[in-house]
Structures are given as structure tokens and as C-alpha cells.
Coordinates of C-alpha atoms and ligand atoms in Angstrom, one line a residue:
M667 CA 122.7 31.2 133.1
D668 CA 119.6 30.1 134.8
F669 CA 118.5 28.6 131.6
K670 CA 121.7 26.7 131.2
V671 CA 121.4 25.2 134.7
V672 CA 117.8 24.1 134.0
S673 CA 118.6 22.5 130.7
L674 CA 121.7 20.8 132.1
T675 CA 119.6 19.4 135.0
S676 CA 116.9 18.2 132.7
L677 CA 119.5 16.6 130.5
L678 CA 120.9 14.8 133.5
L679 CA 117.4 13.7 134.5
L680 CA 116.7 12.4 131.1
V681 CA 119.9 10.4 131.0
V682 CA 119.3 9.0 134.5
S683 CA 115.7 8.0 133.8
A684 CA 116.8 6.4 130.5
L685 CA 119.3 4.4 132.4
V686 CA 116.8 3.4 135.1
L687 CA 114.2 2.4 132.4
F688 CA 116.8 0.5 130.5
G689 CA 118.0 -1.2 133.7
V690 CA 114.4 -2.1 134.8
S691 CA 113.5 -3.6 131.4
E692 CA 116.7 -5.6 131.5
A693 CA 116.0 -7.0 134.9
H694 CA 112.4 -8.1 134.0
S695 CA 113.2 -9.3 130.6
Y696 CA 110.5 -12.1 130.7
S697 CA 107.8 -9.6 131.4
Y698 CA 106.0 -7.7 128.7
V699 CA 103.4 -6.0 131.0
D700 CA 104.8 -2.5 130.2
D701 CA 104.7 -3.1 126.5
Y702 CA 101.7 -1.8 124.6
S703 CA 103.4 -1.8 121.2
A704 CA 101.8 -4.8 119.6
P705 CA 99.4 -4.0 116.8
I706 CA 95.7 -4.3 117.9
V707 CA 92.6 -4.4 115.8
K708 CA 90.0 -1.6 115.8
G709 CA 87.5 -2.0 118.7
L710 CA 90.0 -3.6 121.1
S711 CA 92.0 -1.6 123.5
W712 CA 94.6 -2.2 126.2
H713 CA 92.5 -0.6 129.0
H714 CA 89.0 -1.5 127.9
Y715 CA 87.7 -2.1 131.4
K716 CA 89.8 0.5 133.2
S717 CA 86.7 2.3 134.5
S718 CA 84.0 -0.3 134.2
C719 CA 85.8 -3.1 135.9
P720 CA 89.2 -1.9 137.3
D721 CA 89.9 -5.1 139.4
L722 CA 89.1 -7.5 136.5
E723 CA 92.7 -8.8 136.1
T724 CA 93.4 -9.0 139.8
I725 CA 90.2 -11.1 140.3
V726 CA 91.1 -13.5 137.5
R727 CA 94.7 -13.9 138.5
K728 CA 93.8 -14.4 142.2
H729 CA 91.2 -17.1 141.4
L730 CA 93.4 -19.0 139.0
K731 CA 96.3 -19.0 141.4
K732 CA 94.0 -20.8 143.8
V733 CA 92.7 -23.2 141.1
F734 CA 96.2 -24.1 139.9
K735 CA 97.5 -24.6 143.4
E736 CA 95.1 -27.6 143.5
D737 CA 95.8 -28.8 140.0
I738 CA 98.3 -27.1 137.7
G739 CA 97.0 -29.3 134.8
Q740 CA 94.0 -27.0 134.5
A741 CA 96.3 -24.3 133.1
A742 CA 96.9 -26.4 130.0
G743 CA 93.2 -27.0 129.6
L744 CA 92.5 -23.2 129.7
L745 CA 95.3 -22.4 127.2
R746 CA 93.9 -24.9 124.8
V747 CA 90.4 -23.6 125.1
H748 CA 91.5 -20.1 124.0
F749 CA 93.3 -21.6 121.0
H750 CA 90.2 -23.6 119.9
D751 CA 88.0 -20.6 120.5
C752 CA 90.1 -18.3 118.3
F753 CA 90.6 -20.8 115.5
V754 CA 87.0 -21.7 115.0
Q755 CA 84.9 -18.6 114.0
G756 CA 87.2 -16.1 115.9
C757 CA 87.7 -15.4 119.6
D758 CA 84.0 -15.0 120.4
A759 CA 83.6 -17.6 123.1
S760 CA 81.6 -19.8 120.8
V761 CA 83.7 -22.7 122.1
L762 CA 82.0 -22.2 125.5
L763 CA 78.5 -22.6 124.2
D764 CA 76.7 -25.7 125.1
G765 CA 75.5 -27.0 121.7
S766 CA 78.4 -25.6 119.8
C767 CA 80.4 -28.3 118.0
S768 CA 83.7 -27.0 119.4
G769 CA 82.1 -26.7 122.8
P770 CA 80.9 -28.9 125.6
S771 CA 78.0 -30.4 123.8
E772 CA 76.6 -33.9 123.1
Q773 CA 77.6 -34.3 119.5
D774 CA 81.0 -32.6 119.4
A775 CA 83.2 -32.8 116.3
P776 CA 86.4 -34.9 116.6
P777 CA 88.8 -32.3 117.8
N778 CA 86.3 -32.0 120.7
L779 CA 87.5 -35.0 122.2
T780 CA 89.6 -33.8 124.8
L781 CA 88.9 -30.2 125.8
R782 CA 88.8 -30.5 129.6
K783 CA 85.3 -30.0 130.8
T784 CA 86.7 -28.4 133.9
A785 CA 88.2 -25.5 131.8
F786 CA 84.6 -24.5 130.9
E787 CA 83.6 -24.6 134.5
I788 CA 86.6 -22.5 135.6
I789 CA 85.8 -19.8 133.0
E790 CA 82.2 -19.7 134.2
D791 CA 83.4 -19.4 137.8
L792 CA 85.5 -16.4 136.7
R793 CA 82.6 -14.9 135.0
E794 CA 80.5 -15.2 138.1
L795 CA 83.2 -13.6 140.3
V796 CA 83.8 -10.8 137.8
H797 CA 80.1 -10.0 137.2
K798 CA 79.4 -10.0 140.9
E799 CA 82.0 -7.3 141.2
C800 CA 81.3 -5.2 138.1
G801 CA 78.0 -6.3 136.6
R802 CA 77.6 -7.8 133.2
V803 CA 80.3 -5.9 131.4
V804 CA 83.1 -8.3 130.8
S805 CA 82.7 -10.8 128.0
C806 CA 83.3 -14.5 128.2
A807 CA 85.7 -14.2 125.2
D808 CA 87.8 -11.7 127.1
L809 CA 87.8 -13.9 130.2
T810 CA 89.0 -16.8 128.1
A811 CA 91.9 -14.7 126.7
L812 CA 92.9 -13.6 130.2
A813 CA 92.6 -17.1 131.6
A814 CA 95.0 -18.3 128.8
R815 CA 97.4 -15.6 129.6
D816 CA 97.4 -16.3 133.3
S817 CA 97.8 -20.0 132.6
V818 CA 101.0 -19.2 130.8
V819 CA 102.2 -16.8 133.5
L820 CA 101.4 -19.0 136.5
S821 CA 103.1 -22.0 134.8
G822 CA 106.3 -20.0 134.6
G823 CA 105.9 -18.4 131.2
P824 CA 106.0 -14.7 130.1
D825 CA 103.6 -12.1 131.4
Y826 CA 102.0 -9.8 128.9
N827 CA 99.1 -7.4 128.3
V828 CA 96.0 -8.7 126.6
P829 CA 94.0 -6.3 124.4
L830 CA 90.4 -6.4 125.6
G831 CA 86.9 -5.5 124.3
R832 CA 85.9 -8.8 122.7
R833 CA 82.2 -9.5 122.6
D834 CA 80.5 -12.9 122.8
G835 CA 79.2 -14.4 119.6
L836 CA 75.6 -15.2 118.8
N837 CA 76.4 -18.1 116.5
F838 CA 77.2 -21.7 117.3
A839 CA 80.3 -23.1 115.7
T840 CA 79.3 -25.8 113.3
R841 CA 80.7 -29.3 113.2
E842 CA 82.1 -28.5 109.7
A843 CA 83.8 -25.3 110.8
T844 CA 85.3 -27.0 113.8
I845 CA 86.8 -29.8 111.7
A846 CA 88.0 -27.5 109.0
N847 CA 89.7 -25.0 111.3
L848 CA 91.4 -27.1 113.8
P849 CA 94.4 -29.0 112.3
G850 CA 94.9 -32.5 113.6
P851 CA 98.0 -34.0 115.3
T852 CA 98.8 -36.0 112.1
S853 CA 99.2 -32.8 110.1
N854 CA 102.6 -32.1 108.5
T855 CA 104.3 -28.7 108.4
S856 CA 103.2 -28.0 104.8
F857 CA 99.6 -28.5 105.8
L858 CA 100.0 -26.4 109.0
I859 CA 101.7 -23.5 107.2
T860 CA 98.9 -23.4 104.7
S861 CA 96.2 -23.8 107.3
L862 CA 97.6 -21.0 109.6
A863 CA 98.2 -18.7 106.6
T864 CA 94.4 -18.5 106.1
K865 CA 94.4 -16.8 109.5
N866 CA 97.3 -14.5 108.7
L867 CA 99.5 -16.4 111.0
D868 CA 103.0 -17.0 109.5
T869 CA 105.6 -19.8 109.8
T870 CA 107.2 -18.2 112.9
D871 CA 103.7 -17.9 114.5
L872 CA 103.2 -21.6 113.8
V873 CA 106.4 -22.7 115.5
A874 CA 105.9 -20.3 118.5
L875 CA 102.3 -21.2 119.1
S876 CA 103.0 -24.9 118.9
G877 CA 105.2 -24.1 122.0
G878 CA 101.9 -24.2 123.9
H879 CA 102.6 -27.9 124.0
T880 CA 105.3 -27.3 126.6
I881 CA 102.5 -28.0 129.1
G882 CA 99.5 -30.4 129.3
L883 CA 98.5 -33.9 128.5
S884 CA 97.6 -35.9 125.4
H885 CA 95.6 -39.0 124.8
C886 CA 97.2 -42.0 123.2
A887 CA 94.9 -41.8 120.2
S888 CA 96.6 -38.5 119.2
F889 CA 100.0 -40.1 118.5
T890 CA 99.7 -43.9 118.5
G891 CA 99.6 -43.7 114.6
R892 CA 103.3 -43.0 114.9
L893 CA 103.9 -46.2 116.8
Y894 CA 101.7 -48.8 115.2
P895 CA 101.7 -50.6 112.8
T896 CA 105.1 -49.1 111.8
Q897 CA 107.2 -46.8 114.0
D898 CA 107.8 -43.3 112.7
P899 CA 111.5 -43.1 111.9
T900 CA 111.6 -39.4 113.0
M901 CA 110.9 -40.5 116.6
D902 CA 113.7 -41.4 119.0
P903 CA 113.4 -45.2 119.4
S904 CA 113.8 -45.2 123.1
F905 CA 111.2 -42.5 123.5
A906 CA 108.9 -44.7 121.3
D907 CA 109.5 -47.6 123.6
D908 CA 108.4 -45.5 126.6
L909 CA 105.3 -44.4 124.7
K910 CA 104.4 -48.0 123.8
E911 CA 104.4 -48.9 127.5
I912 CA 101.9 -46.1 128.2
C913 CA 99.9 -46.9 125.1
P914 CA 100.1 -50.7 124.3
A915 CA 97.5 -50.4 121.5
L916 CA 96.3 -47.8 119.0
D917 CA 93.2 -47.0 121.1
T918 CA 94.5 -47.3 124.6
N919 CA 92.6 -44.9 126.8
A920 CA 95.5 -43.3 128.7
T921 CA 97.2 -39.9 128.7
T922 CA 100.8 -38.8 128.8
V923 CA 102.7 -35.6 129.2
Q924 CA 103.4 -33.5 126.2
D925 CA 106.8 -32.2 127.3
I926 CA 108.8 -35.0 128.9
R927 CA 111.5 -32.7 130.3
T928 CA 109.3 -30.2 132.3
P929 CA 105.7 -31.3 131.8
N930 CA 104.1 -28.6 133.9
K931 CA 106.4 -25.7 133.3
F932 CA 105.9 -23.2 130.6
D933 CA 109.5 -23.0 129.2
N934 CA 111.3 -23.7 125.9
K935 CA 111.9 -27.4 126.7
Y936 CA 109.3 -28.4 124.1
Y937 CA 111.8 -27.3 121.4
V938 CA 114.6 -29.2 123.2
D939 CA 112.3 -32.3 123.0
L940 CA 111.9 -31.7 119.2
V941 CA 115.6 -31.4 118.6
N942 CA 116.0 -34.8 120.4
R943 CA 113.2 -36.3 118.4
Q944 CA 110.9 -36.6 121.4
G945 CA 108.0 -34.6 120.0
L946 CA 104.7 -36.3 120.6
F947 CA 102.7 -35.5 117.5
T948 CA 103.6 -35.5 113.8
S949 CA 102.5 -31.9 113.9
D950 CA 105.2 -31.2 116.5
Q951 CA 108.1 -33.3 115.3
D952 CA 107.7 -32.3 111.6
L953 CA 108.5 -28.7 112.7
Y954 CA 112.1 -30.0 113.2
T955 CA 112.1 -32.3 110.2
D956 CA 111.0 -29.7 107.8
S957 CA 113.8 -27.4 106.6
R958 CA 111.5 -24.3 106.6
T959 CA 110.9 -24.5 110.3
R960 CA 113.9 -26.4 111.7
D961 CA 116.0 -23.2 112.2
I962 CA 113.3 -21.6 114.2
V963 CA 112.9 -24.7 116.4
E964 CA 116.7 -24.7 117.0
K965 CA 116.7 -21.0 117.9
F966 CA 113.8 -21.4 120.4
A967 CA 115.5 -24.5 121.9
A968 CA 118.7 -22.4 122.4
D969 CA 117.1 -19.1 123.6
E970 CA 114.2 -19.1 125.9
K971 CA 113.9 -15.3 125.9
L972 CA 113.6 -15.3 122.1
F973 CA 110.8 -17.9 122.4
F974 CA 108.9 -16.0 125.1
E975 CA 109.1 -12.8 123.0
Q976 CA 107.7 -14.5 119.9
F977 CA 105.1 -16.5 121.8
V978 CA 103.7 -13.3 123.3
A979 CA 103.6 -11.6 119.9
S980 CA 101.9 -14.6 118.3
M981 CA 99.4 -15.1 121.2
I982 CA 98.3 -11.4 120.9
K983 CA 97.9 -12.0 117.2
M984 CA 95.9 -15.2 117.6
G985 CA 93.8 -13.6 120.4
Q986 CA 92.5 -11.0 117.9
L987 CA 91.3 -13.4 115.2
S988 CA 87.9 -12.3 113.9
V989 CA 86.9 -10.7 117.1
L990 CA 83.4 -9.1 117.6
T991 CA 83.6 -5.5 119.1
G992 CA 81.5 -2.5 119.7
R993 CA 77.8 -3.3 119.3
K994 CA 78.3 -6.6 117.7
G995 CA 77.5 -9.8 119.7
E996 CA 76.7 -9.5 123.4
V997 CA 78.1 -10.0 126.9
R998 CA 76.7 -13.3 128.1
A999 CA 75.2 -13.7 131.5
D1000 CA 76.3 -17.3 131.4
C1001 CA 79.2 -18.3 129.2
S1002 CA 77.5 -21.6 128.1
V1003 CA 74.3 -20.1 126.8
R1004 CA 73.4 -17.2 124.5
N1005 CA 71.4 -14.5 126.3
S1006 CA 68.4 -15.1 124.1
D1007 CA 68.3 -18.7 125.2
N1008 CA 68.9 -17.8 128.9
A1009 CA 65.6 -18.4 130.7
Y1010 CA 67.0 -17.0 134.0
L1011 CA 68.2 -13.8 132.4
A1012 CA 64.8 -13.4 130.7
S1013 CA 63.1 -13.7 134.1
V1014 CA 65.5 -11.2 135.7
V1015 CA 64.9 -8.7 132.9
E1016 CA 61.2 -9.1 133.1
E1017 CA 61.3 -8.5 136.9
E1018 CA 63.4 -5.3 136.3
E1019 CA 61.0 -4.1 133.7
T1020 CA 58.0 -4.8 136.0
A1021 CA 59.8 -3.0 138.8
A1022 CA 60.4 0.0 136.5
E1023 CA 56.8 0.1 135.5
L1024 CA 55.6 0.1 139.1
Ligands
HEM1414 C1 99.4 -26.2 115.5 C2 98.5 -27.0 115.5 C3 98.0 -27.8 116.7 C4 97.7 -29.1 116.8 C5 97.7 -30.0 115.6 C6 97.4 -29.4 118.1 C7 96.9 -30.6 118.6 C8 96.8 -31.0 119.9 C9 96.4 -32.3 120.3 C10 96.0 -33.4 119.4 C11 96.3 -32.3 121.7 C12 96.1 -33.4 122.6 C13 94.6 -33.7 122.8 C14 94.5 -35.0 123.5 O1 94.8 -36.0 122.9 O2 94.0 -35.0 124.7 C15 96.7 -30.9 122.1 C16 96.8 -30.6 123.4 C17 97.1 -29.3 123.8 N1 97.3 -28.2 123.0 FE1 97.5 -28.2 121.0 N2 97.5 -28.3 118.9 C18 97.9 -27.3 118.1 C19 98.2 -26.0 118.5 C20 98.1 -25.5 119.8 C21 98.2 -24.1 120.2 C22 98.3 -22.9 119.2 C23 98.1 -24.1 121.5 C24 98.1 -22.9 122.5 C25 98.9 -21.9 122.3 C26 97.9 -25.4 122.0 C27 97.8 -25.8 123.3 C28 97.6 -27.1 123.7 C29 97.6 -27.5 125.1 C30 98.0 -26.6 126.3 C31 97.3 -28.9 125.2 C32 97.1 -29.7 126.4 C33 95.7 -29.7 126.9 C34 95.4 -30.4 128.2 O3 96.3 -30.8 128.9 O4 94.2 -30.5 128.5 N3 97.9 -26.3 120.9 N4 96.9 -30.2 121.0
NAG1415 C1 84.3 -36.6 119.9 O1 83.9 -36.8 118.6 C2 84.0 -38.1 118.2 C3 83.6 -38.2 116.7 O2 82.5 -37.4 116.4 C4 83.0 -39.0 119.0 O3 83.1 -40.4 118.6 C5 83.5 -38.9 120.4 O4 82.6 -39.6 121.3 C6 83.5 -37.5 120.9 N1 84.1 -37.4 122.2 C7 83.6 -36.9 123.3 C8 84.3 -36.9 124.5 O5 82.5 -36.3 123.2
NAG1416 C1 101.5 -33.2 103.9 O1 100.2 -33.5 104.1 C2 99.4 -33.3 103.0 C3 97.9 -33.4 103.4 O2 97.7 -34.5 104.2 C4 99.8 -34.2 101.9 O3 99.0 -34.1 100.7 C5 101.3 -33.9 101.6 O4 101.7 -34.9 100.6 C6 102.1 -34.0 102.8 N1 103.4 -33.4 102.5 C7 104.6 -34.0 102.8 C8 105.8 -33.3 102.4 O5 104.6 -35.0 103.4
NAG1417 C1 88.8 -43.2 129.5 O1 89.2 -43.1 130.8 C2 88.6 -42.0 131.5 C3 89.2 -41.9 132.9 O2 89.5 -43.2 133.5 C4 87.1 -42.2 131.6 O3 86.4 -41.2 132.3 C5 86.6 -42.3 130.1 O4 85.2 -42.5 130.1 C6 87.3 -43.3 129.3 N1 86.9 -43.2 127.9 C7 86.6 -44.2 127.2 C8 86.3 -43.9 125.7 O5 86.7 -45.3 127.5

């Protein structure tokens, strides 16, 4: 009889906790912070800094909150830096290296153009704060991935866990690699599908990741080819008129918002823009024109939750492209220079060695 009571009680408990769990996950349907089910590559883990830097994510989130309060536009810059990092040579923070062709150097390759310099400074500020607290254990590549995630969250998008443990690369990204790996805004869907397939990203990933353009700015040069000399027939004519006012010539040096409906909010309005032929780039609008991706665009436009779920899955995938783990690479003491080129670090190490000898 005792046994019966116990098992009945535990059954009841089980049912109640199942209900509670279900209810909770329903209430926070835009948050994936309890979900560790996404596949992760060997060497990365969900709790990589749990003992070595337990406050890492709190420090990053708190600092970015402060930065975005001043200028929410910085969120877009940080999201884009992570994308550029991962697409060129893998998520190894090569994009942050001064002298890398995808980074803040003198002779950047074309897609350079417009990465915000401030994004690099913000990541270096995060590194300084985090290393002050925990020592040189957290990589610049991981900080870039976390900053991208927080940019999404603090702009109103979904929260999710980031697998961690990336190491910083020792190789500069070449000009050739940068050009070859970053598709341009004049790309059509065929080209983009093929290009992303080389990174094991599928058609759904392409449409979901392009949703990153729900925030941020673009320079005229990235889309004026659709206005002059002939107007792209897939663009809404009245939207084209508005863009012509902002960019009266092919090479006008001005910027405009990428999502005209909610330019600073991370939501599904980018897809609503596309359905209304108000996408900025050929690479955006062709996702609606092309029959292979049109359905996905329409689904995301109609269902923000579906978009958020897919965006999270695709970001976690993108965030693991060719990562260095374990003993590969290093943890930089300055995100913009390799440790071997870091004169300050060399002097510190020398001092430590001298001190140890004494
Ligand atoms: C699919 C291929 C992609 C192409 C062709 C593309 C192209 C571009 C271009 C041309 C710009 C504007 C640069 C300028 O003129 O200033 C831009 C901005 C931006 N892109 Fe992409 N992009 C792509 C994918 C992505 C992905 C995967 C993400 C992130 C998930 C992303 C996030 C952003 C953001 C946030 C901005 C605004 C940056 C800022 O305001 O500083 N893009 N992209
Ligand atoms: C980006 O690259 C192009 C082509 O190499 C160059 O003309 C341009 O000055 C660069 N832009 C910046 C901001 O460095
Ligand atoms: C897409 O772009 C590629 C490369 O620029 C081009 O060869 C191809 O003809 C284009 N496809 C369509 C359907 O426009
Ligand atoms: C474009 O305008 C910005 C801001 O006014 C300025 O900093 C930049 O040097 C200009 N670029 C060119 C190529 O004229």
C-alpha cells in the first residue's frame, strides 16, 4: 500500500512538473536559453567557461546594454562582424586582426567597406572587461559570437545559448578569401544557394540568416545599381522613388535603413518588406522573386515565432563554421593583434619570467 501511495504521488508530481514545464516554455516562446539541443561540433560546449569565467555572459550583456542605450545602431555592426568573421576562414576572430583583409586594415578588400570601426572597438572593450575579471581565458572569437547574440536579443530578437570554446586564429584572412567568401549585394538567389552550400548552409539557412537585415544601415553604393540607369522591375516604384531621393546618384555617399518598417527592431518585418517589394539589395529581393525561396519568405513574414526559431538554429550553425578548438590557435591578449606580434604581451611575459627566476 505504501508503495502504491508513493508511486501515485510521484506520478502526480511528474504530471504537474510536465504541465509546469510545458506552461513555462509556452510563456517564453521567444527564448531558447533553456534549449541545449542544437548540434555542436567537437571542442565546443554550452558551458565552456562555467568555472574559468562564470560571469562572462553577464559582463558582456551588461556592457552592451549600456553601449546600445547610447546608440542602438551598434548592434547591427556587431551582428555583421560575426557574420563576416565566420564566412571568411571560420569563426576565428581573423576579422578583428589589424592587417587582415576582412578586418580594420589599410588595404581592405571590397566587402570591407562598411564594417563599422566602432564594432571592433566594442569587442576589444568587452575583451578588456572580461580579461580583467577572469584573466586571458576567453577568446575574441567567442566574444564576437556572444556580442552578436546580445545584439539580436537587445534589439528585440530571440535569446539563445551560444556554444563556446572557439580559439583565435593565427592566420590573416587574405584579400582573395574575403572576396571569394562574402557574397555581394548584387548576388541572385542561385548564386547565394550555391555559395552557402559550400559552408553546409542550406536554402532555409540562407533565408533565415538574411533576416539579419531587419536591423542596420546600408550605403547607397550597395543598391543604387537597382535604380540607375534602369530601375529594377522587382522593386516597388514608390520605394524606388524614396531611395532615389536619398541616393540621387550611383555613388552618393549616404546611408539608409535596411528595414523601412522597424529599422532598429529585430523582428520579422524584413520579410514583410520583401513581400511588398521593398527589399534593399538584389540579394534580399530575389529571395522573394525566386520560386525556391519565396515560400520560406512568406512563412517568415506571416509567423515571427517560426522565423525566430529558424534564425536561432541557423546562427548556431553559422557560429560554428571552421572553428579552432582545444590547443589550436590561441586566446589573444588584444583582439586586433596576434600574441606573437604583441609587443606589450611579450614584455609582460618577459617580466613574469624574470620574476619567476628571481
Ligand atoms: C546572404 C548574403 C548577404 C549579403 C549579400 C549581405 C550584404 C550586405 C550589405 C551589402 C550590407 C550593407 C553594407 C553597406 O553598404 O554599408 C549589409 C549590411 C548588414 N548585414 Fe548583410 N549580407 C548578407 C548576409 C548577412 C548575414 C548572414 C547577416 C547576419 C546574420 C547580415 C547582417 C547584416 C547587418 C546587421 C548589416 C547592417 C550593418 C550596419 O548597420 O553596420 N548580413 N549586408
Ligand atoms: C574598401 O575596398 C575598396 C576596394 O579595394 C577601396 O577602394 C575602399 O577604399 C575600401 N574602403 C575602406 C573604407 O577602406
Ligand atoms: C545569377 O547570377 C549568376 C552569377 O552572377 C549568373 O551567372 C546567373 O545567370 C544568374 N541567374 C539568374 C537566374 O539570374
Ligand atoms: C562619406 O561620409 C562619411 C560621413 O560623412 C565620411 O566620414 C566619409 O569619409 C565619406 N566617404 C567618402 C568616400 O567620401
